[in-house]
CSV table of C-alpha atoms and ligand atoms in Angstrom, one decimal:
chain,number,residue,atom,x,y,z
A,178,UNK,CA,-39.9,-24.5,-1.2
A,179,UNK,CA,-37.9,-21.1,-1.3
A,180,UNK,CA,-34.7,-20.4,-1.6
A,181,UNK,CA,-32.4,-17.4,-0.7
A,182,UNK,CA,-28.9,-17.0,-2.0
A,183,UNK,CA,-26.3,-14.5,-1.9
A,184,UNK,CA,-24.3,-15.0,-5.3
A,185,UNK,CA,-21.5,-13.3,-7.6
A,186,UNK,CA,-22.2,-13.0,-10.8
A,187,UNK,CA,-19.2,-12.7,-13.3
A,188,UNK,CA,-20.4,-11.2,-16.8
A,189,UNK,CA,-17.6,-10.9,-20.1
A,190,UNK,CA,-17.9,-7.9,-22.0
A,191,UNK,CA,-19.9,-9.2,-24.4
A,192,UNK,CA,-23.0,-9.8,-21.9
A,193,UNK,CA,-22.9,-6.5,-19.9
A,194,UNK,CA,-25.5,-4.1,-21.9
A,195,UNK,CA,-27.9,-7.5,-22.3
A,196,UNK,CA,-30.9,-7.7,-20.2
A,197,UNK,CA,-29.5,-11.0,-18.9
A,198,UNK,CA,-30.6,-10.2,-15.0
A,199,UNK,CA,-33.6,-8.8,-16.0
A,200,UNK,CA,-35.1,-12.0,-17.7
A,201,UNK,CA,-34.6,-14.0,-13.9
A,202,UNK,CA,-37.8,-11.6,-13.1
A,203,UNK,CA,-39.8,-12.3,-16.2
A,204,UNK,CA,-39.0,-15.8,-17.0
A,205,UNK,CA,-38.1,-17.9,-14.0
A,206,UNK,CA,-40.3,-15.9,-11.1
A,207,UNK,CA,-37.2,-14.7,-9.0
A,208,UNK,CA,-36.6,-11.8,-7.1
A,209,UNK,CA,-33.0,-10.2,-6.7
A,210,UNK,CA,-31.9,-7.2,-4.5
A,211,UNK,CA,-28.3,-6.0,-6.2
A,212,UNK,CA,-26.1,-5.9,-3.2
A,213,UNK,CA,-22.8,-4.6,-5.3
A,214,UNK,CA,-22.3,-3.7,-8.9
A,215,UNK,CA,-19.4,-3.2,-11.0
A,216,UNK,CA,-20.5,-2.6,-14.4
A,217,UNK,CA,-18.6,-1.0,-17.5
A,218,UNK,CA,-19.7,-1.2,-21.1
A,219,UNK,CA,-17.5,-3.8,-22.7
A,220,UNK,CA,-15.6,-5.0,-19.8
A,221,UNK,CA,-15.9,-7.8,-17.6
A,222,UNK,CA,-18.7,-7.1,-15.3
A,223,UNK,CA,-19.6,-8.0,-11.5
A,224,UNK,CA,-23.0,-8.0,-10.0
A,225,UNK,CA,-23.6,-9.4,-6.3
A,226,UNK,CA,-27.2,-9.8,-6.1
A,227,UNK,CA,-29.3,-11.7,-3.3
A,228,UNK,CA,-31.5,-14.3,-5.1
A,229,UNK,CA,-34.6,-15.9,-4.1
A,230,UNK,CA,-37.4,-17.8,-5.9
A,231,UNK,CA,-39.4,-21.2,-5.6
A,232,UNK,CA,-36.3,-24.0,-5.6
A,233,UNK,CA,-36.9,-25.1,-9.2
A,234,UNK,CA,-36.9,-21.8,-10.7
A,235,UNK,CA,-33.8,-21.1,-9.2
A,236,UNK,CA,-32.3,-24.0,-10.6
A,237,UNK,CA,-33.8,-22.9,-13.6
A,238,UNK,CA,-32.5,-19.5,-13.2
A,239,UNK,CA,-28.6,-20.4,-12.3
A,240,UNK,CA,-28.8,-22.5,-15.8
A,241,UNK,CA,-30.0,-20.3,-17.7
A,242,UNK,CA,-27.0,-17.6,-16.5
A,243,UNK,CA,-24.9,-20.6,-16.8
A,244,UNK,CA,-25.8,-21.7,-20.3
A,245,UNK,CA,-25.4,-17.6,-21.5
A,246,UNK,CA,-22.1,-17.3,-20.1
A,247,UNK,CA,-22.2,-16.0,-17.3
A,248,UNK,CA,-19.9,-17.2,-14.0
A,249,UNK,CA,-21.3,-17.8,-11.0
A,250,UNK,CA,-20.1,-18.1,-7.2
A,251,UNK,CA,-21.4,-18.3,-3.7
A,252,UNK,CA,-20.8,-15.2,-1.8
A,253,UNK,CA,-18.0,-16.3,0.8
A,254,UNK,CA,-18.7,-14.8,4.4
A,255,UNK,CA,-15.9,-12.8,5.5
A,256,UNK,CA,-12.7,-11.3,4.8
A,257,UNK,CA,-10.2,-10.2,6.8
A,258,UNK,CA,-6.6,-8.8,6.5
A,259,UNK,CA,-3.8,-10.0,9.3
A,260,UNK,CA,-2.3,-6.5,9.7
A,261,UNK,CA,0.9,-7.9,11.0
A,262,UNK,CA,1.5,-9.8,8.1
A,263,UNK,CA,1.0,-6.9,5.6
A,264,UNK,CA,3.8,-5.3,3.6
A,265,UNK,CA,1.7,-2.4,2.1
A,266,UNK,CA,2.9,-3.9,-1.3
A,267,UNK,CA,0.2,-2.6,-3.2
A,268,UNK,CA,-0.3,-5.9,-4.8
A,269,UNK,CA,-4.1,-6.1,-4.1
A,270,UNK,CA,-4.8,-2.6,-4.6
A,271,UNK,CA,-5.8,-3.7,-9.0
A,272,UNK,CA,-7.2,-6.9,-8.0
A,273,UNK,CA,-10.0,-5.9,-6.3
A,274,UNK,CA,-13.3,-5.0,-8.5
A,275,UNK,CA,-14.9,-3.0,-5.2
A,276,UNK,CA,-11.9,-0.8,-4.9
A,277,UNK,CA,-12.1,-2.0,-1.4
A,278,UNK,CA,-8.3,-0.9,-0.9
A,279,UNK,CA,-7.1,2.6,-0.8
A,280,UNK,CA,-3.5,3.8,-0.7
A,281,UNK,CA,-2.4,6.7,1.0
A,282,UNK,CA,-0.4,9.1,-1.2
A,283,UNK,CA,1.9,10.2,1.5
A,284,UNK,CA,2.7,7.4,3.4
A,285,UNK,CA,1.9,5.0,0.6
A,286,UNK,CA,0.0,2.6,3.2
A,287,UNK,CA,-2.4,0.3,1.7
A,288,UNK,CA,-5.6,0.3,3.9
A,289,UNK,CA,-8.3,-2.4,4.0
A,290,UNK,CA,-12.3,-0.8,3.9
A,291,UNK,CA,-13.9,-4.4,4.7
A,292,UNK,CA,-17.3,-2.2,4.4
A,293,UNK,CA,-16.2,-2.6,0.5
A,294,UNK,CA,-15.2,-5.9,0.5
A,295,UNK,CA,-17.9,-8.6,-1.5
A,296,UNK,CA,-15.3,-11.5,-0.7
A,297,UNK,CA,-15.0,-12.7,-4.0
A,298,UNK,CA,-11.3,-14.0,-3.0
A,299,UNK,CA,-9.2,-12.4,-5.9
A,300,UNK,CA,-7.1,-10.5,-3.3
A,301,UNK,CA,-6.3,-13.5,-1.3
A,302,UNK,CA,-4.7,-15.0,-4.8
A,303,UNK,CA,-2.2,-12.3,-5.3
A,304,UNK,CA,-1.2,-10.8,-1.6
A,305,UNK,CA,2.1,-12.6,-1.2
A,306,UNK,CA,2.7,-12.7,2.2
A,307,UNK,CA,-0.9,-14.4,2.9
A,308,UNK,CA,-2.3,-11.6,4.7
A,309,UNK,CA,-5.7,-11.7,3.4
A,310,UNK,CA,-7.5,-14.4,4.7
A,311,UNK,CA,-11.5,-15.8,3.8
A,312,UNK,CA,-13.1,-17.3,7.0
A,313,UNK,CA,-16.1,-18.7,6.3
B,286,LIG,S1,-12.1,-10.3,-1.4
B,286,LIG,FE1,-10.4,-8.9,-1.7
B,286,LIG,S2,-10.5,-8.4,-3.9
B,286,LIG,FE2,-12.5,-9.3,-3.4
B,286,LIG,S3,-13.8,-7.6,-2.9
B,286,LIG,FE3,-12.9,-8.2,-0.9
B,286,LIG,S4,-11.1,-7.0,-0.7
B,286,LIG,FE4,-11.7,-6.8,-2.8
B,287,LIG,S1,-1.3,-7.6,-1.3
B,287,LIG,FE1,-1.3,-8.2,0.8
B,287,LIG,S2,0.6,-7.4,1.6
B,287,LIG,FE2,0.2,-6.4,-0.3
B,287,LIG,S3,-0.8,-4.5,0.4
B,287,LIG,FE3,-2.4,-6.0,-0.1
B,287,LIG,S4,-2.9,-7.0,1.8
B,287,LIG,FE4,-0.9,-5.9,2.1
């Protein structure tokens, strides 16, 4: 049976220049499309990738990622931000790997590009008046 998975992948520094993704190809069978990727030598790095395989070589797969350090999470389904409840605080604007927040330098209004947005739920931790909510 095949499986198909939308997935974040959470590399430290110390994994990004390895061919860690490339060995789901060679050794467990899978196929991945790279939906977003966030990747700087030495620093944490973020990979969404769509991944899909026979059901035991995914298993397989998400081990062997495991095992080598890497974190792994389902991709949630949505974000969205309540605009009334936003204070333009700025808060989220370093938390989000995408850079799915922009501020604008003369109003200083934080604006939300969802198109950016890989819901991986780090802004929803740090916007203090709640106005970033996951719906899933
Ligand atoms: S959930 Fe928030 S922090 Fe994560 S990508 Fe979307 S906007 Fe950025
Ligand atoms: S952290 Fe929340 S309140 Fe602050 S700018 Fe971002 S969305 Fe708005």
């Amino acid at each position: 049976m095949t499986v198909s998975k939308k997935i974040v992948l959470k590399f430290p520094g110390r994994l990004v220049e390895r061919p860690i993704v490339y060995r789901l190809i060679k050794d467990f069978d899978l196929e991945f499309s790279i939906l977003k990727a966030s990747i700087v030598p030495n620093e944490e790095g973020l990979l969404v990738l769509e991944l899909k395989g026979e059901r035991d070589n995914y298993r397989k797969g998400i081990d062997y990622l495991t095992e080598a350090g890497v974190k792994i999470q389902p991709l949630s389904k949505d974000v969205t931000r309540n605009e009334a409840r936003c204070t333009d605080c700025g808060a989220c604007v370093i938390s989000c790997p995408t850079d799915a927040f922009e501020v604008d330098p003369k109003t200083r209004n934080v604006k939300f590009i969802s198109e950016k947005c890989i819901a991986c739920g780090l802004c929803i931790k740090v916007c203090p008046p709640r106005a970033m909510e996951l719906h899933f």
